[in-house]
């Protein structure tokens, strides 16, 4: 029996695993190494409890291209909907599936309760706390664009959401990286993620800092933002739009940052977190970034299937 691997958090990856997935995804993105079927014979469950365009399609198409077969569940298909426990669900699915790709409206706890056996690898396709496969696709995009992630300077402007949390854990593991978080007051990256990122940053010679205003912006290589209304989550304060407004990325922000490229995990709301001029302008690599979700998903599937080596 092949032992499968779980990817619930970037923390689940050792440094070599992280680099293997990013390099593999980068090769796929460059059109190399895409001829094998390492998932031949594998059955992949796809369970999205929230809407998704990119991630669901990337993992479904990726699994099919790698030779796997899919079982796709709608949010209400499983008997968990009638009261069966997640533990019992996992005990059953792990005897039938090889991989389970899950988007959860909850924190990572639900995903951890599925990850009970190495017979079935569980992949976090976004939870309320972290979006690790987005960060892996982003590292792939950065590697394609700059040749390396080492030494890059990134400004993240906007909500300290699940994408920002995963970026903290991922970017802090590359030497010389600077991650400048600019998040609205009350909407920062959680301290537990900052603490873990600080530990990585210290070990790898990176830097992560968070501030809650846009008054002083550093010169950077990349400006990154995400949609203000993250899938499936409500804002706890009524005045959130007032707090978020100064964090919109417009042409002035790019100019103040010295002419960086612009990244966005999409979907976007033009006129909210980013202007149309920036998202659709020459600095934007947001749609290359979206394509790289597919390339990176294949690398993640390979690694989680146990077919990849690190
Ligand atoms: N970026 C991202 O996760 O997109 P979807 O919500 O469309 O999957």
Short mmCIF file of C-alpha atoms and ligand atoms in Angstrom, two decimals:
data_model
loop_
_atom_site.label_atom_id
_atom_site.label_comp_id
_atom_site.label_asym_id
_atom_site.label_seq_id
_atom_site.Cartn_x
_atom_site.Cartn_y
_atom_site.Cartn_z
CA UNK A 1 0.00 0.00 0.00
CA UNK A 2 1.34 3.43 -0.93
CA UNK A 3 1.44 5.87 1.99
CA UNK A 4 -0.31 9.13 1.17
CA UNK A 5 0.52 12.55 2.57
CA UNK A 6 -1.70 15.27 4.00
CA UNK A 7 -1.39 18.96 3.16
CA UNK A 8 -3.57 20.89 5.59
CA UNK A 9 -1.11 23.69 6.33
CA UNK A 10 2.14 24.96 4.90
CA UNK A 11 3.47 23.80 8.28
CA UNK A 12 2.93 20.20 7.10
CA UNK A 13 5.75 20.66 4.59
CA UNK A 14 9.41 20.35 5.44
CA UNK A 15 11.73 22.75 3.63
CA UNK A 16 12.64 20.11 1.03
CA UNK A 17 8.98 19.21 0.48
CA UNK A 18 8.10 22.88 -0.04
CA UNK A 19 10.87 23.35 -2.55
CA UNK A 20 10.05 20.10 -4.34
CA UNK A 21 6.41 21.12 -4.87
CA UNK A 22 7.35 24.63 -6.03
CA UNK A 23 10.03 23.38 -8.42
CA UNK A 24 7.71 20.69 -9.77
CA UNK A 25 4.92 23.21 -10.27
CA UNK A 26 7.34 25.60 -11.95
CA UNK A 27 8.41 22.87 -14.37
CA UNK A 28 4.78 22.12 -15.19
CA UNK A 29 4.17 25.84 -15.68
CA UNK A 30 7.10 25.99 -18.10
CA UNK A 31 5.59 23.10 -20.11
CA UNK A 32 8.09 20.52 -18.90
CA UNK A 33 7.52 17.12 -17.31
CA UNK A 34 3.81 16.82 -18.01
CA UNK A 35 3.70 13.52 -19.84
CA UNK A 36 3.49 10.94 -17.04
CA UNK A 37 0.40 9.62 -15.22
CA UNK A 38 1.60 9.26 -11.60
CA UNK A 39 -2.00 9.13 -10.34
CA UNK A 40 -2.85 6.18 -12.61
CA UNK A 41 -5.32 4.01 -10.68
CA UNK A 42 -5.94 6.60 -7.95
CA UNK A 43 -9.43 7.80 -7.06
CA UNK A 44 -9.64 11.43 -5.91
CA UNK A 45 -12.62 12.77 -3.94
CA UNK A 46 -13.44 16.44 -4.50
CA UNK A 47 -15.55 18.06 -1.75
CA UNK A 48 -16.10 21.82 -1.92
CA UNK A 49 -18.39 23.21 0.75
CA UNK A 50 -17.95 26.73 -0.69
CA UNK A 51 -17.88 28.14 -4.18
CA UNK A 52 -14.68 27.93 -6.24
CA UNK A 53 -13.67 28.55 -9.81
CA UNK A 54 -9.88 28.20 -9.80
CA UNK A 55 -9.00 25.74 -7.03
CA UNK A 56 -11.69 23.19 -7.79
CA UNK A 57 -10.96 23.25 -11.51
CA UNK A 58 -7.19 23.17 -10.96
CA UNK A 59 -7.34 20.07 -8.75
CA UNK A 60 -10.00 18.32 -10.84
CA UNK A 61 -8.25 18.96 -14.15
CA UNK A 62 -4.88 18.26 -12.54
CA UNK A 63 -5.97 14.89 -11.17
CA UNK A 64 -7.48 13.86 -14.50
CA UNK A 65 -4.35 14.92 -16.42
CA UNK A 66 -2.19 12.89 -14.03
CA UNK A 67 -4.25 9.77 -14.71
CA UNK A 68 -6.52 9.83 -11.64
CA UNK A 69 -10.29 9.48 -11.53
CA UNK A 70 -12.69 11.78 -9.68
CA UNK A 71 -15.66 11.49 -7.37
CA UNK A 72 -17.15 14.95 -6.92
CA UNK A 73 -19.41 15.67 -3.93
CA UNK A 74 -21.78 18.61 -3.68
CA UNK A 75 -21.74 20.37 -0.28
CA UNK A 76 -24.73 18.38 1.00
CA UNK A 77 -24.03 14.93 -0.45
CA UNK A 78 -22.37 13.20 2.49
CA UNK A 79 -24.24 11.76 5.50
CA UNK A 80 -22.43 14.28 7.69
CA UNK A 81 -25.33 16.45 6.58
CA UNK A 82 -27.67 14.11 8.53
CA UNK A 83 -25.44 13.86 11.59
CA UNK A 84 -22.70 11.31 10.83
CA UNK A 85 -19.44 12.37 12.44
CA UNK A 86 -16.46 13.60 10.48
CA UNK A 87 -14.43 10.82 12.10
CA UNK A 88 -16.76 8.10 10.84
CA UNK A 89 -16.88 9.77 7.43
CA UNK A 90 -13.09 9.79 7.25
CA UNK A 91 -12.82 6.18 8.45
CA UNK A 92 -15.04 5.12 5.55
CA UNK A 93 -13.69 7.39 2.80
CA UNK A 94 -10.07 6.47 3.61
CA UNK A 95 -10.88 2.83 2.75
CA UNK A 96 -12.15 3.81 -0.69
CA UNK A 97 -10.34 6.96 -1.83
CA UNK A 98 -6.65 7.69 -2.33
CA UNK A 99 -6.89 11.48 -2.04
CA UNK A 100 -9.56 13.90 -0.80
CA UNK A 101 -9.48 17.56 -1.83
CA UNK A 102 -11.58 19.64 0.57
CA UNK A 103 -12.67 23.26 0.77
CA UNK A 104 -14.08 23.90 4.22
CA UNK A 105 -16.02 26.82 5.69
CA UNK A 106 -14.43 26.00 9.06
CA UNK A 107 -10.91 26.09 10.42
CA UNK A 108 -8.34 23.38 9.84
CA UNK A 109 -9.95 21.17 12.52
CA UNK A 110 -12.46 19.69 10.08
CA UNK A 111 -9.68 18.84 7.64
CA UNK A 112 -7.53 17.32 10.40
CA UNK A 113 -10.46 15.10 11.36
CA UNK A 114 -10.49 13.73 7.80
CA UNK A 115 -6.73 13.16 7.83
CA UNK A 116 -6.84 10.08 10.04
CA UNK A 117 -5.12 7.56 7.80
CA UNK A 118 -2.17 7.50 5.40
CA UNK A 119 -4.38 5.41 3.09
CA UNK A 120 -6.05 8.66 1.98
CA UNK A 121 -4.18 11.95 1.66
CA UNK A 122 -6.18 15.09 2.52
CA UNK A 123 -5.55 18.37 0.71
CA UNK A 124 -6.74 21.72 2.08
CA UNK A 125 -8.27 23.53 -0.88
CA UNK A 126 -8.97 26.50 1.45
CA UNK A 127 -10.24 26.59 5.00
CA UNK A 128 -11.28 29.56 7.09
CA UNK A 129 -7.79 29.73 8.59
CA UNK A 130 -5.40 28.94 5.73
CA UNK A 131 -5.19 28.59 1.94
CA UNK A 132 -1.94 26.65 1.53
CA UNK A 133 -2.37 25.58 -2.08
CA UNK A 134 -2.81 29.25 -3.04
CA UNK A 135 0.53 30.06 -1.44
CA UNK A 136 2.17 27.20 -3.33
CA UNK A 137 0.74 28.47 -6.61
CA UNK A 138 1.99 31.96 -5.69
CA UNK A 139 5.52 30.68 -5.03
CA UNK A 140 5.35 28.95 -8.41
CA UNK A 141 4.32 32.23 -10.03
CA UNK A 142 7.13 34.13 -8.30
CA UNK A 143 9.68 31.52 -9.36
CA UNK A 144 8.49 31.71 -12.95
CA UNK A 145 8.60 35.51 -12.92
CA UNK A 146 11.81 36.17 -10.99
CA UNK A 147 13.74 32.88 -11.31
CA UNK A 148 13.81 32.51 -7.52
CA UNK A 149 11.83 33.46 -4.44
CA UNK A 150 14.99 34.19 -2.46
CA UNK A 151 15.46 37.86 -1.68
CA UNK A 152 12.07 39.03 -3.00
CA UNK A 153 10.35 41.96 -1.32
CA UNK A 154 6.56 41.62 -1.12
CA UNK A 155 3.94 44.08 0.10
CA UNK A 156 0.61 42.47 1.00
CA UNK A 157 -2.18 45.06 1.31
CA UNK A 158 -5.62 44.08 2.59
CA UNK A 159 -7.31 41.66 4.94
CA UNK A 160 -5.11 39.29 6.94
CA UNK A 161 -7.16 36.36 5.70
CA UNK A 162 -6.41 32.71 4.94
CA UNK A 163 -4.35 33.59 1.85
CA UNK A 164 -2.25 36.08 3.81
CA UNK A 165 -1.71 33.54 6.61
CA UNK A 166 -0.46 30.91 4.17
CA UNK A 167 1.80 33.46 2.48
CA UNK A 168 3.34 34.30 5.87
CA UNK A 169 4.19 30.65 6.51
CA UNK A 170 5.53 30.13 2.98
CA UNK A 171 7.50 33.30 2.19
CA UNK A 172 9.21 33.32 5.59
CA UNK A 173 11.06 30.15 4.59
CA UNK A 174 13.07 31.80 1.79
CA UNK A 175 16.37 33.56 2.54
CA UNK A 176 16.35 37.32 2.24
CA UNK A 177 12.59 37.62 1.67
CA UNK A 178 10.82 40.66 3.10
CA UNK A 179 7.06 40.38 3.61
CA UNK A 180 5.44 43.69 4.53
CA UNK A 181 1.84 43.19 5.67
CA UNK A 182 -0.42 46.24 5.55
CA UNK A 183 -3.75 45.15 7.03
CA UNK A 184 -6.78 47.15 8.24
CA UNK A 185 -7.07 47.69 12.02
CA UNK A 186 -8.84 44.68 13.52
CA UNK A 187 -8.30 42.62 10.34
CA UNK A 188 -4.68 41.60 10.62
CA UNK A 189 -3.03 38.22 10.22
CA UNK A 190 -3.56 36.27 13.45
CA UNK A 191 -0.73 36.38 15.95
CA UNK A 192 -0.30 32.58 15.90
CA UNK A 193 0.60 32.75 12.19
CA UNK A 194 2.90 35.72 12.75
CA UNK A 195 4.67 33.83 15.54
CA UNK A 196 5.19 30.75 13.37
CA UNK A 197 6.34 32.93 10.47
CA UNK A 198 8.78 34.71 12.80
CA UNK A 199 10.31 31.37 13.76
CA UNK A 200 10.75 30.43 10.09
CA UNK A 201 12.05 33.89 9.24
CA UNK A 202 14.68 33.72 11.96
CA UNK A 203 15.85 30.31 10.76
CA UNK A 204 15.95 31.31 7.09
CA UNK A 205 17.08 34.93 7.22
CA UNK A 206 13.73 36.36 6.10
CA UNK A 207 11.63 39.18 7.56
CA UNK A 208 7.86 39.48 8.19
CA UNK A 209 6.30 42.63 9.64
CA UNK A 210 2.71 43.79 9.97
CA UNK A 211 1.37 47.34 10.21
CA UNK A 212 -2.15 48.71 10.07
CA UNK A 213 -1.75 51.77 7.86
CA UNK A 214 -0.58 52.63 4.34
CA UNK A 215 1.26 55.82 5.29
CA UNK A 216 4.76 54.60 4.57
CA UNK A 217 5.29 52.04 1.83
CA UNK A 218 8.60 50.30 1.09
CA UNK A 219 10.09 49.72 -2.35
CA UNK A 220 9.14 46.16 -3.28
CA UNK A 221 9.17 43.67 -6.15
CA UNK A 222 5.55 42.57 -5.69
CA UNK A 223 2.33 44.11 -4.43
CA UNK A 224 -0.31 41.49 -3.56
CA UNK A 225 -3.94 41.85 -2.54
CA UNK A 226 -7.03 39.69 -2.19
CA UNK A 227 -10.76 40.23 -2.40
CA UNK A 228 -12.15 41.95 0.67
CA UNK A 229 -15.10 39.59 0.90
CA UNK A 230 -13.45 36.21 1.37
CA UNK A 231 -15.61 33.23 0.42
CA UNK A 232 -17.95 32.18 3.20
CA UNK A 233 -16.90 34.66 5.87
CA UNK A 234 -18.72 37.68 7.29
CA UNK A 235 -17.03 40.77 8.71
CA UNK A 236 -17.40 41.25 12.47
CA UNK A 237 -17.59 45.07 12.35
CA UNK A 238 -20.22 47.16 10.55
CA UNK A 239 -17.66 49.82 9.57
CA UNK A 240 -15.33 47.40 7.80
CA UNK A 241 -15.53 49.21 4.44
CA UNK A 242 -14.28 52.41 6.06
CA UNK A 243 -11.38 50.52 7.60
CA UNK A 244 -10.51 48.73 4.34
CA UNK A 245 -10.79 51.70 1.97
CA UNK A 246 -7.23 53.06 2.52
CA UNK A 247 -5.81 49.65 1.58
CA UNK A 248 -7.08 49.66 -2.01
CA UNK A 249 -4.28 49.02 -4.49
CA UNK A 250 -4.29 51.70 -7.18
CA UNK A 251 -1.68 53.09 -9.56
CA UNK A 252 -0.44 55.42 -6.82
CA UNK A 253 0.38 52.49 -4.54
CA UNK A 254 2.40 50.80 -7.30
CA UNK A 255 4.25 54.05 -7.96
CA UNK A 256 5.06 54.54 -4.28
CA UNK A 257 6.39 50.96 -4.16
CA UNK A 258 8.81 51.58 -7.03
CA UNK A 259 6.98 49.87 -9.90
CA UNK A 260 6.44 46.28 -8.69
CA UNK A 261 4.42 43.55 -10.36
CA UNK A 262 0.87 43.11 -9.08
CA UNK A 263 -0.59 39.83 -7.84
CA UNK A 264 -4.14 38.90 -6.83
CA UNK A 265 -5.40 35.43 -5.99
CA UNK A 266 -8.80 36.20 -7.61
CA UNK A 267 -11.74 36.45 -7.74
CA UNK A 268 -11.46 40.25 -7.80
CA UNK A 269 -13.85 43.11 -7.24
CA UNK A 270 -12.56 45.94 -9.42
CA UNK A 271 -13.05 49.23 -7.60
CA UNK A 272 -12.82 47.64 -4.13
CA UNK A 273 -9.48 46.04 -3.21
CA UNK A 274 -7.92 46.98 -6.57
CA UNK A 275 -8.65 49.38 -9.38
CA UNK A 276 -9.39 48.05 -12.86
CA UNK A 277 -6.41 50.09 -14.09
CA UNK A 278 -4.05 48.00 -11.94
CA UNK A 279 -5.69 44.58 -12.27
CA UNK A 280 -5.97 44.86 -16.06
CA UNK A 281 -2.77 46.86 -16.50
CA UNK A 282 0.74 45.88 -17.58
CA UNK A 283 2.05 45.26 -14.05
CA UNK A 284 -0.57 42.61 -13.32
CA UNK A 285 0.36 38.94 -13.41
CA UNK A 286 -2.88 37.88 -11.71
CA UNK A 287 -4.06 35.69 -14.57
CA UNK A 288 -0.69 33.94 -14.91
CA UNK A 289 -1.04 33.39 -11.18
CA UNK A 290 -4.48 31.82 -11.74
CA UNK A 291 -3.08 29.51 -14.43
CA UNK A 292 -0.32 28.46 -12.07
CA UNK A 293 -2.92 27.13 -9.67
CA UNK A 294 -3.40 24.31 -12.17
CA UNK A 295 0.32 23.64 -12.57
CA UNK A 296 0.93 23.80 -8.85
CA UNK A 297 -2.10 21.59 -8.12
CA UNK A 298 -0.54 18.82 -10.19
CA UNK A 299 2.63 19.07 -8.10
CA UNK A 300 0.59 18.98 -4.86
CA UNK A 301 -1.40 15.98 -6.06
CA UNK A 302 1.79 14.14 -6.93
CA UNK A 303 3.37 14.90 -3.57
CA UNK A 304 0.26 13.96 -1.60
CA UNK A 305 -0.24 10.77 -3.61
CA UNK A 306 3.18 9.62 -2.47
CA UNK A 307 4.40 9.54 -6.06
CA UNK A 308 6.67 12.58 -5.61
CA UNK A 309 9.96 12.40 -3.79
CA UNK A 310 11.57 15.03 -1.66
N1 LIG B 1 -8.04 31.89 -5.51
C1 LIG B 1 -8.99 30.95 -5.30
O1 LIG B 1 -8.91 30.13 -4.35
O2 LIG B 1 -9.96 30.95 -6.24
P1 LIG B 1 -11.32 30.10 -6.16
O3 LIG B 1 -12.05 30.55 -4.92
O4 LIG B 1 -12.05 30.40 -7.43
O5 LIG B 1 -10.93 28.66 -6.05
#
